[in-house]
Amino acid sequence: MTDKSSNQMWGGRFAAGPDAIMEAINASIGFDKRMATQDIAGSRAHAAMLAAQGIVTSSDAEAMREGLLTVLSEIETGQFAFSTALEDIHMNVEARLKEVIGEPAGRLHTGRSRNDQVATDFRLWVRDQLDAAASGLEALMRALLAQADAGADWVMPGFTHLQTAQPVTWGHHMMAYVEMFARDLSRVQDARKRMNESPLGAAALAGTSFPIDRDMTTEALGFDRPMANSLDAVSDRDFALEFLSVASISAMHLSRFAEELVIWSSAQFRFVTLSDRFSTGSSIMPQKKNPDAAELIRAKIGRIFGANVALMMVMKGLPLAYSKDMQEDKEQVFDAADNWMLALAAMEGMVKDMTGNRANLEAAASAGFSTATDLADWLVRTLDLPFREAHHVTGSLVAMAEKRGCDLPELTLQDMQSVHSAITADVFGVLGVHNSVASRTSYGGTAPVRVREQIGRWKEVLG
């Protein structure tokens, strides 16, 4: 039987038999080359430590460290030829290092394994992404603060069930998202602190008999401490799972805001106008201005959620220590990171560029009986009615206004007294939307004075 006929069961994609299949499924260089910078940083730290401990000569270590910089330069300038036959970024770099410096390259792998090497590279890569996410979240929070500052006293409808509930301020709504993304930021910072331990030196799974100095490589790579158990060091991917978990929660917040922007920019709402930079038109409907950036953020979030579930499934049944299954960790994290960073940047751009339509916001805030709760509160405070009775009186007045096609402030005093005779003209002082929001002065409330306090606090926190 020829190679061609024996390979039919594998499909025409492969030119050879099972050897080609194995190479294709085993190789990770197609995606783990993204960790080249981290791989070379780890190897340079390892080489310096080997020399300091007398495991290799200083001249060999210097040749390795300089040669690794040459390899990094080739990768960064696109001159490096990656080989699938060499499987991964580690072997690709080491093979090229041998071509550059010769025999000393063979000493680089002393006292380590690809198991602790990849765990170190991946941690460094994820740590860099957490730092990038922190920067992206802070930039988005600043953009929201600017919007809140500009419209701290603008009134708009607050919704529950997407039904008009009570008036709030534009600034208060923007600050709600500041709080959400601040929690994301705190999770990023917390995850970074927890994952900042070095696996390097754990070797394959049991440590090494060479007299290595793990504290030296830990410090060189910016980790806080070496991992305390070599089995855990090579088999742990909690840091990647936590990254995906943090990304998923943040992505959910981005998606919620994206949904609001889609609604708010519609012709039926006209609460905001998105800039042309983050909108597109229609090929046949010239009046259309589509909030495509918001819609794409809303859609891309599914990839981040999916990555989180996918890696959980990869890890759930693995015995200690390293298994080849764990090669499937990186593509999920890489894709999620790309989409999270893109979504953060796009949302920041939309928020910075968008214009709140103050007149439309105020008109909507004044409709839908949004001050009904203020009327009920006035009945409790002024007439000393039990709240349930006040709720019933207010409901009757809302029904009257609805039947007449008007809002509560448009009812006459006589109309109101027909429902409850003790109501006085003072009630009209609480029915305006500006009066309503100004009265909500409890901590965390929507009153402009409270909103400005929170804006000031966050400006100080973000610096």
PDB file of C-alpha atoms in Angstrom, residues 43-282:
ATOM      1  CA  SER A  43      16.621  31.871  29.145  1.00  0.00           C
ATOM      2  CA  ARG A  44      18.843  34.904  29.692  1.00  0.00           C
ATOM      3  CA  ALA A  45      17.990  34.919  33.396  1.00  0.00           C
ATOM      4  CA  HIS A  46      18.653  31.163  33.574  1.00  0.00           C
ATOM      5  CA  ALA A  47      22.035  31.515  31.830  1.00  0.00           C
ATOM      6  CA  ALA A  48      23.156  34.261  34.212  1.00  0.00           C
ATOM      7  CA  MET A  49      22.179  32.136  37.193  1.00  0.00           C
ATOM      8  CA  LEU A  50      24.030  29.074  35.856  1.00  0.00           C
ATOM      9  CA  ALA A  51      27.211  31.136  35.632  1.00  0.00           C
ATOM     10  CA  ALA A  52      26.739  32.693  39.071  1.00  0.00           C
ATOM     11  CA  GLN A  53      26.389  29.199  40.541  1.00  0.00           C
ATOM     12  CA  GLY A  54      29.447  27.870  38.690  1.00  0.00           C
ATOM     13  CA  ILE A  55      27.346  25.414  36.701  1.00  0.00           C
ATOM     14  CA  VAL A  56      28.542  26.897  33.391  1.00  0.00           C
ATOM     15  CA  THR A  57      31.451  29.217  32.710  1.00  0.00           C
ATOM     16  CA  SER A  58      30.990  32.965  32.602  1.00  0.00           C
ATOM     17  CA  SER A  59      32.164  33.024  28.985  1.00  0.00           C
ATOM     18  CA  ASP A  60      29.596  30.418  27.953  1.00  0.00           C
ATOM     19  CA  ALA A  61      26.846  32.287  29.808  1.00  0.00           C
ATOM     20  CA  GLU A  62      27.818  35.562  28.161  1.00  0.00           C
ATOM     21  CA  ALA A  63      27.798  33.906  24.744  1.00  0.00           C
ATOM     22  CA  MET A  64      24.319  32.521  25.463  1.00  0.00           C
ATOM     23  CA  ARG A  65      22.958  35.835  26.681  1.00  0.00           C
ATOM     24  CA  GLU A  66      24.329  37.805  23.722  1.00  0.00           C
ATOM     25  CA  GLY A  67      23.302  35.121  21.254  1.00  0.00           C
ATOM     26  CA  LEU A  68      19.772  35.149  22.639  1.00  0.00           C
ATOM     27  CA  LEU A  69      19.582  38.894  21.981  1.00  0.00           C
ATOM     28  CA  THR A  70      20.612  38.222  18.385  1.00  0.00           C
ATOM     29  CA  VAL A  71      17.852  35.627  18.067  1.00  0.00           C
ATOM     30  CA  LEU A  72      15.320  38.033  19.589  1.00  0.00           C
ATOM     31  CA  SER A  73      16.341  40.729  17.123  1.00  0.00           C
ATOM     32  CA  GLU A  74      15.828  38.313  14.233  1.00  0.00           C
ATOM     33  CA  ILE A  75      12.365  37.420  15.517  1.00  0.00           C
ATOM     34  CA  GLU A  76      11.349  41.042  16.051  1.00  0.00           C
ATOM     35  CA  THR A  77      12.505  42.075  12.575  1.00  0.00           C
ATOM     36  CA  GLY A  78      10.823  39.126  10.847  1.00  0.00           C
ATOM     37  CA  GLN A  79      14.096  37.464   9.778  1.00  0.00           C
ATOM     38  CA  PHE A  80      13.615  34.331  11.876  1.00  0.00           C
ATOM     39  CA  ALA A  81      12.515  31.129  10.117  1.00  0.00           C
ATOM     40  CA  PHE A  82      10.242  29.170  12.449  1.00  0.00           C
ATOM     41  CA  SER A  83      10.251  25.380  12.001  1.00  0.00           C
ATOM     42  CA  THR A  84       7.289  23.108  12.706  1.00  0.00           C
ATOM     43  CA  ALA A  85       9.686  20.186  12.968  1.00  0.00           C
ATOM     44  CA  LEU A  86      11.209  21.842  16.031  1.00  0.00           C
ATOM     45  CA  GLU A  87       7.756  21.808  17.657  1.00  0.00           C
ATOM     46  CA  ASP A  88       7.755  24.903  19.863  1.00  0.00           C
ATOM     47  CA  ILE A  89       9.267  28.290  20.591  1.00  0.00           C
ATOM     48  CA  HIS A  90      11.773  26.804  23.048  1.00  0.00           C
ATOM     49  CA  MET A  91      13.367  24.387  20.582  1.00  0.00           C
ATOM     50  CA  ASN A  92      13.231  26.920  17.750  1.00  0.00           C
ATOM     51  CA  VAL A  93      15.151  29.454  19.815  1.00  0.00           C
ATOM     52  CA  GLU A  94      17.660  26.920  21.123  1.00  0.00           C
ATOM     53  CA  ALA A  95      18.340  25.516  17.648  1.00  0.00           C
ATOM     54  CA  ARG A  96      18.964  28.977  16.234  1.00  0.00           C
ATOM     55  CA  LEU A  97      21.137  29.861  19.238  1.00  0.00           C
ATOM     56  CA  LYS A  98      23.338  26.881  18.443  1.00  0.00           C
ATOM     57  CA  GLU A  99      23.744  28.151  14.877  1.00  0.00           C
ATOM     58  CA  VAL A 100      24.717  31.582  16.230  1.00  0.00           C
ATOM     59  CA  ILE A 101      27.113  30.658  19.075  1.00  0.00           C
ATOM     60  CA  GLY A 102      27.875  26.963  18.591  1.00  0.00           C
ATOM     61  CA  GLU A 103      28.591  24.444  21.340  1.00  0.00           C
ATOM     62  CA  PRO A 104      27.793  26.657  24.397  1.00  0.00           C
ATOM     63  CA  ALA A 105      24.129  26.714  23.340  1.00  0.00           C
ATOM     64  CA  GLY A 106      23.871  23.078  24.383  1.00  0.00           C
ATOM     65  CA  ARG A 107      24.555  24.062  28.007  1.00  0.00           C
ATOM     66  CA  LEU A 108      21.584  26.439  28.262  1.00  0.00           C
ATOM     67  CA  HIS A 109      19.091  23.742  29.163  1.00  0.00           C
ATOM     68  CA  THR A 110      21.119  22.553  32.161  1.00  0.00           C
ATOM     69  CA  GLY A 111      18.984  22.394  35.297  1.00  0.00           C
ATOM     70  CA  ARG A 112      15.650  23.008  33.626  1.00  0.00           C
ATOM     71  CA  SER A 113      13.006  21.307  31.477  1.00  0.00           C
ATOM     72  CA  ARG A 114      10.611  22.482  28.831  1.00  0.00           C
ATOM     73  CA  ASN A 115       7.948  21.901  31.500  1.00  0.00           C
ATOM     74  CA  ASP A 116       9.146  24.658  33.814  1.00  0.00           C
ATOM     75  CA  GLN A 117      10.308  26.716  30.843  1.00  0.00           C
ATOM     76  CA  VAL A 118       6.862  26.891  29.245  1.00  0.00           C
ATOM     77  CA  ALA A 119       5.195  27.486  32.599  1.00  0.00           C
ATOM     78  CA  THR A 120       7.544  30.440  33.138  1.00  0.00           C
ATOM     79  CA  ASP A 121       7.077  31.836  29.636  1.00  0.00           C
ATOM     80  CA  PHE A 122       3.302  31.586  29.866  1.00  0.00           C
ATOM     81  CA  ARG A 123       3.189  33.256  33.282  1.00  0.00           C
ATOM     82  CA  LEU A 124       5.320  36.111  32.002  1.00  0.00           C
ATOM     83  CA  TRP A 125       3.066  36.507  28.961  1.00  0.00           C
ATOM     84  CA  VAL A 126      -0.129  36.508  31.024  1.00  0.00           C
ATOM     85  CA  ARG A 127       1.419  38.954  33.481  1.00  0.00           C
ATOM     86  CA  ASP A 128       2.150  41.342  30.598  1.00  0.00           C
ATOM     87  CA  GLN A 129      -1.474  41.024  29.479  1.00  0.00           C
ATOM     88  CA  LEU A 130      -2.755  41.786  32.955  1.00  0.00           C
ATOM     89  CA  ASP A 131      -0.627  44.929  32.957  1.00  0.00           C
ATOM     90  CA  ALA A 132      -2.043  45.885  29.561  1.00  0.00           C
ATOM     91  CA  ALA A 133      -5.579  45.236  30.774  1.00  0.00           C
ATOM     92  CA  ALA A 134      -4.995  47.443  33.822  1.00  0.00           C
ATOM     93  CA  SER A 135      -3.892  50.278  31.554  1.00  0.00           C
ATOM     94  CA  GLY A 136      -6.884  49.760  29.275  1.00  0.00           C
ATOM     95  CA  LEU A 137      -9.330  49.747  32.172  1.00  0.00           C
ATOM     96  CA  GLU A 138      -7.842  52.903  33.656  1.00  0.00           C
ATOM     97  CA  ALA A 139      -8.082  54.669  30.294  1.00  0.00           C
ATOM     98  CA  LEU A 140     -11.733  53.641  29.946  1.00  0.00           C
ATOM     99  CA  MET A 141     -12.501  54.805  33.478  1.00  0.00           C
ATOM    100  CA  ARG A 142     -10.962  58.197  32.735  1.00  0.00           C
ATOM    101  CA  ALA A 143     -13.099  58.521  29.611  1.00  0.00           C
ATOM    102  CA  LEU A 144     -16.211  57.731  31.662  1.00  0.00           C
ATOM    103  CA  LEU A 145     -15.159  60.246  34.327  1.00  0.00           C
ATOM    104  CA  ALA A 146     -14.918  62.951  31.657  1.00  0.00           C
ATOM    105  CA  GLN A 147     -18.447  62.150  30.474  1.00  0.00           C
ATOM    106  CA  ALA A 148     -19.732  62.127  34.066  1.00  0.00           C
ATOM    107  CA  ASP A 149     -18.048  65.445  34.810  1.00  0.00           C
ATOM    108  CA  ALA A 150     -19.592  67.093  31.755  1.00  0.00           C
ATOM    109  CA  GLY A 151     -23.098  65.880  32.595  1.00  0.00           C
ATOM    110  CA  ALA A 152     -23.140  65.601  36.384  1.00  0.00           C
ATOM    111  CA  ASP A 153     -26.463  67.476  36.543  1.00  0.00           C
ATOM    112  CA  TRP A 154     -28.060  66.322  33.282  1.00  0.00           C
ATOM    113  CA  VAL A 155     -31.248  64.392  33.954  1.00  0.00           C
ATOM    114  CA  MET A 156     -32.161  61.185  32.197  1.00  0.00           C
ATOM    115  CA  PRO A 157     -34.533  58.306  32.876  1.00  0.00           C
ATOM    116  CA  GLY A 158     -33.321  55.546  35.129  1.00  0.00           C
ATOM    117  CA  PHE A 159     -34.666  52.145  34.135  1.00  0.00           C
ATOM    118  CA  THR A 160     -35.611  48.877  35.728  1.00  0.00           C
ATOM    119  CA  HIS A 161     -36.822  46.113  33.391  1.00  0.00           C
ATOM    120  CA  LEU A 162     -35.994  48.691  30.664  1.00  0.00           C
ATOM    121  CA  GLN A 163     -39.079  50.573  31.863  1.00  0.00           C
ATOM    122  CA  THR A 164     -38.885  54.145  33.121  1.00  0.00           C
ATOM    123  CA  ALA A 165     -38.339  54.004  36.873  1.00  0.00           C
ATOM    124  CA  GLN A 166     -36.953  57.231  38.400  1.00  0.00           C
ATOM    125  CA  PRO A 167     -34.952  60.155  37.085  1.00  0.00           C
ATOM    126  CA  VAL A 168     -31.208  59.893  37.480  1.00  0.00           C
ATOM    127  CA  THR A 169     -28.327  61.986  36.224  1.00  0.00           C
ATOM    128  CA  TRP A 170     -26.156  61.266  33.222  1.00  0.00           C
ATOM    129  CA  GLY A 171     -23.150  61.598  35.496  1.00  0.00           C
ATOM    130  CA  HIS A 172     -24.573  59.020  37.879  1.00  0.00           C
ATOM    131  CA  HIS A 173     -25.108  56.538  35.037  1.00  0.00           C
ATOM    132  CA  MET A 174     -21.561  57.019  33.755  1.00  0.00           C
ATOM    133  CA  MET A 175     -20.194  56.582  37.263  1.00  0.00           C
ATOM    134  CA  ALA A 176     -22.013  53.254  37.600  1.00  0.00           C
ATOM    135  CA  TYR A 177     -19.718  51.928  34.876  1.00  0.00           C
ATOM    136  CA  VAL A 178     -16.691  53.490  36.548  1.00  0.00           C
ATOM    137  CA  GLU A 179     -17.523  51.382  39.588  1.00  0.00           C
ATOM    138  CA  MET A 180     -17.970  48.254  37.454  1.00  0.00           C
ATOM    139  CA  PHE A 181     -14.666  48.671  35.639  1.00  0.00           C
ATOM    140  CA  ALA A 182     -12.964  49.572  38.917  1.00  0.00           C
ATOM    141  CA  ARG A 183     -13.939  46.147  40.224  1.00  0.00           C
ATOM    142  CA  ASP A 184     -12.460  44.649  37.059  1.00  0.00           C
ATOM    143  CA  LEU A 185      -9.285  46.612  37.705  1.00  0.00           C
ATOM    144  CA  SER A 186      -9.103  45.341  41.285  1.00  0.00           C
ATOM    145  CA  ARG A 187      -9.530  41.766  40.045  1.00  0.00           C
ATOM    146  CA  VAL A 188      -6.719  42.296  37.521  1.00  0.00           C
ATOM    147  CA  GLN A 189      -4.443  43.623  40.243  1.00  0.00           C
ATOM    148  CA  ASP A 190      -5.369  40.815  42.613  1.00  0.00           C
ATOM    149  CA  ALA A 191      -4.832  38.137  39.957  1.00  0.00           C
ATOM    150  CA  ARG A 192      -1.447  39.604  39.087  1.00  0.00           C
ATOM    151  CA  LYS A 193      -0.356  39.530  42.699  1.00  0.00           C
ATOM    152  CA  ARG A 194      -1.424  35.918  43.148  1.00  0.00           C
ATOM    153  CA  MET A 195       0.161  34.607  39.936  1.00  0.00           C
ATOM    154  CA  ASN A 196       3.498  36.402  40.335  1.00  0.00           C
ATOM    155  CA  GLU A 197       5.485  33.343  41.422  1.00  0.00           C
ATOM    156  CA  SER A 198       8.254  31.717  39.412  1.00  0.00           C
ATOM    157  CA  PRO A 199       8.045  28.100  38.198  1.00  0.00           C
ATOM    158  CA  LEU A 200      11.598  28.245  36.821  1.00  0.00           C
ATOM    159  CA  GLY A 201      13.799  25.676  38.514  1.00  0.00           C
ATOM    160  CA  ALA A 202      11.044  23.118  39.028  1.00  0.00           C
ATOM    161  CA  ALA A 203      12.519  21.307  36.014  1.00  0.00           C
ATOM    162  CA  ALA A 204      10.409  18.440  34.652  1.00  0.00           C
ATOM    163  CA  LEU A 205       8.436  17.886  37.864  1.00  0.00           C
ATOM    164  CA  ALA A 206      10.771  17.039  40.762  1.00  0.00           C
ATOM    165  CA  GLY A 207      13.281  19.870  40.857  1.00  0.00           C
ATOM    166  CA  THR A 208      16.927  19.383  39.895  1.00  0.00           C
ATOM    167  CA  SER A 209      20.134  18.065  41.443  1.00  0.00           C
ATOM    168  CA  PHE A 210      22.129  21.007  40.092  1.00  0.00           C
ATOM    169  CA  PRO A 211      22.849  23.719  42.702  1.00  0.00           C
ATOM    170  CA  ILE A 212      20.600  26.339  41.069  1.00  0.00           C
ATOM    171  CA  ASP A 213      19.581  29.604  42.724  1.00  0.00           C
ATOM    172  CA  ARG A 214      15.841  30.018  42.176  1.00  0.00           C
ATOM    173  CA  ASP A 215      15.755  33.287  44.084  1.00  0.00           C
ATOM    174  CA  MET A 216      18.164  34.807  41.556  1.00  0.00           C
ATOM    175  CA  THR A 217      16.037  33.932  38.521  1.00  0.00           C
ATOM    176  CA  THR A 218      12.899  34.913  40.428  1.00  0.00           C
ATOM    177  CA  GLU A 219      14.272  38.399  41.041  1.00  0.00           C
ATOM    178  CA  ALA A 220      15.645  38.755  37.513  1.00  0.00           C
ATOM    179  CA  LEU A 221      12.223  38.025  36.006  1.00  0.00           C
ATOM    180  CA  GLY A 222      10.295  40.283  38.370  1.00  0.00           C
ATOM    181  CA  PHE A 223       8.511  37.535  40.265  1.00  0.00           C
ATOM    182  CA  ASP A 224       7.820  37.911  43.975  1.00  0.00           C
ATOM    183  CA  ARG A 225       8.923  34.428  45.015  1.00  0.00           C
ATOM    184  CA  PRO A 226       9.670  30.983  43.563  1.00  0.00           C
ATOM    185  CA  MET A 227       6.800  28.493  43.566  1.00  0.00           C
ATOM    186  CA  ALA A 228       7.111  26.242  46.604  1.00  0.00           C
ATOM    187  CA  ASN A 229       6.217  22.883  45.035  1.00  0.00           C
ATOM    188  CA  SER A 230       7.807  21.610  41.845  1.00  0.00           C
ATOM    189  CA  LEU A 231       4.851  19.402  40.923  1.00  0.00           C
ATOM    190  CA  ASP A 232       2.470  22.337  41.250  1.00  0.00           C
ATOM    191  CA  ALA A 233       4.874  24.657  39.435  1.00  0.00           C
ATOM    192  CA  VAL A 234       4.805  22.723  36.164  1.00  0.00           C
ATOM    193  CA  SER A 235       1.167  21.604  36.271  1.00  0.00           C
ATOM    194  CA  ASP A 236      -0.587  24.763  37.483  1.00  0.00           C
ATOM    195  CA  ARG A 237      -2.584  26.827  35.025  1.00  0.00           C
ATOM    196  CA  ASP A 238      -4.712  28.629  37.595  1.00  0.00           C
ATOM    197  CA  PHE A 239      -3.101  31.888  36.526  1.00  0.00           C
ATOM    198  CA  ALA A 240      -4.425  31.398  32.986  1.00  0.00           C
ATOM    199  CA  LEU A 241      -7.859  30.361  34.242  1.00  0.00           C
ATOM    200  CA  GLU A 242      -7.985  33.354  36.547  1.00  0.00           C
ATOM    201  CA  PHE A 243      -6.970  35.621  33.679  1.00  0.00           C
ATOM    202  CA  LEU A 244      -9.850  34.238  31.617  1.00  0.00           C
ATOM    203  CA  SER A 245     -12.246  34.545  34.536  1.00  0.00           C
ATOM    204  CA  VAL A 246     -11.296  38.180  35.134  1.00  0.00           C
ATOM    205  CA  ALA A 247     -11.507  38.844  31.394  1.00  0.00           C
ATOM    206  CA  SER A 248     -14.944  37.231  31.224  1.00  0.00           C
ATOM    207  CA  ILE A 249     -16.400  39.371  33.998  1.00  0.00           C
ATOM    208  CA  SER A 250     -14.912  42.513  32.484  1.00  0.00           C
ATOM    209  CA  ALA A 251     -16.169  41.463  29.053  1.00  0.00           C
ATOM    210  CA  MET A 252     -19.652  41.065  30.493  1.00  0.00           C
ATOM    211  CA  HIS A 253     -19.495  44.672  31.726  1.00  0.00           C
ATOM    212  CA  LEU A 254     -18.326  45.837  28.311  1.00  0.00           C
ATOM    213  CA  SER A 255     -21.169  43.954  26.675  1.00  0.00           C
ATOM    214  CA  ARG A 256     -23.781  45.487  28.977  1.00  0.00           C
ATOM    215  CA  PHE A 257     -22.546  48.976  28.169  1.00  0.00           C
ATOM    216  CA  ALA A 258     -22.339  48.133  24.464  1.00  0.00           C
ATOM    217  CA  GLU A 259     -25.982  47.058  24.578  1.00  0.00           C
ATOM    218  CA  GLU A 260     -26.965  50.364  26.151  1.00  0.00           C
ATOM    219  CA  LEU A 261     -25.073  52.292  23.487  1.00  0.00           C
ATOM    220  CA  VAL A 262     -26.858  50.335  20.760  1.00  0.00           C
ATOM    221  CA  ILE A 263     -30.203  51.196  22.343  1.00  0.00           C
ATOM    222  CA  TRP A 264     -29.326  54.790  23.179  1.00  0.00           C
ATOM    223  CA  SER A 265     -28.074  55.595  19.675  1.00  0.00           C
ATOM    224  CA  SER A 266     -31.235  54.277  17.997  1.00  0.00           C
ATOM    225  CA  ALA A 267     -33.745  56.607  16.344  1.00  0.00           C
ATOM    226  CA  GLN A 268     -36.279  55.654  19.002  1.00  0.00           C
ATOM    227  CA  PHE A 269     -34.071  56.860  21.860  1.00  0.00           C
ATOM    228  CA  ARG A 270     -31.535  59.379  20.488  1.00  0.00           C
ATOM    229  CA  PHE A 271     -29.865  59.604  23.888  1.00  0.00           C
ATOM    230  CA  VAL A 272     -26.369  59.622  22.379  1.00  0.00           C
ATOM    231  CA  THR A 273     -24.678  60.314  19.094  1.00  0.00           C
ATOM    232  CA  LEU A 274     -21.720  58.075  18.350  1.00  0.00           C
ATOM    233  CA  SER A 275     -18.880  59.485  16.311  1.00  0.00           C
ATOM    234  CA  ASP A 276     -18.332  58.495  12.691  1.00  0.00           C
ATOM    235  CA  ARG A 277     -15.096  56.806  13.782  1.00  0.00           C
ATOM    236  CA  PHE A 278     -17.070  54.086  15.552  1.00  0.00           C
ATOM    237  CA  SER A 279     -20.094  53.808  13.260  1.00  0.00           C
ATOM    238  CA  THR A 280     -20.801  52.572   9.752  1.00  0.00           C
ATOM    239  CA  GLY A 281     -23.447  53.205   7.126  1.00  0.00           C
ATOM    240  CA  SER A 282     -25.709  50.972   5.094  1.00  0.00           C
TER     241      SER A 282
END
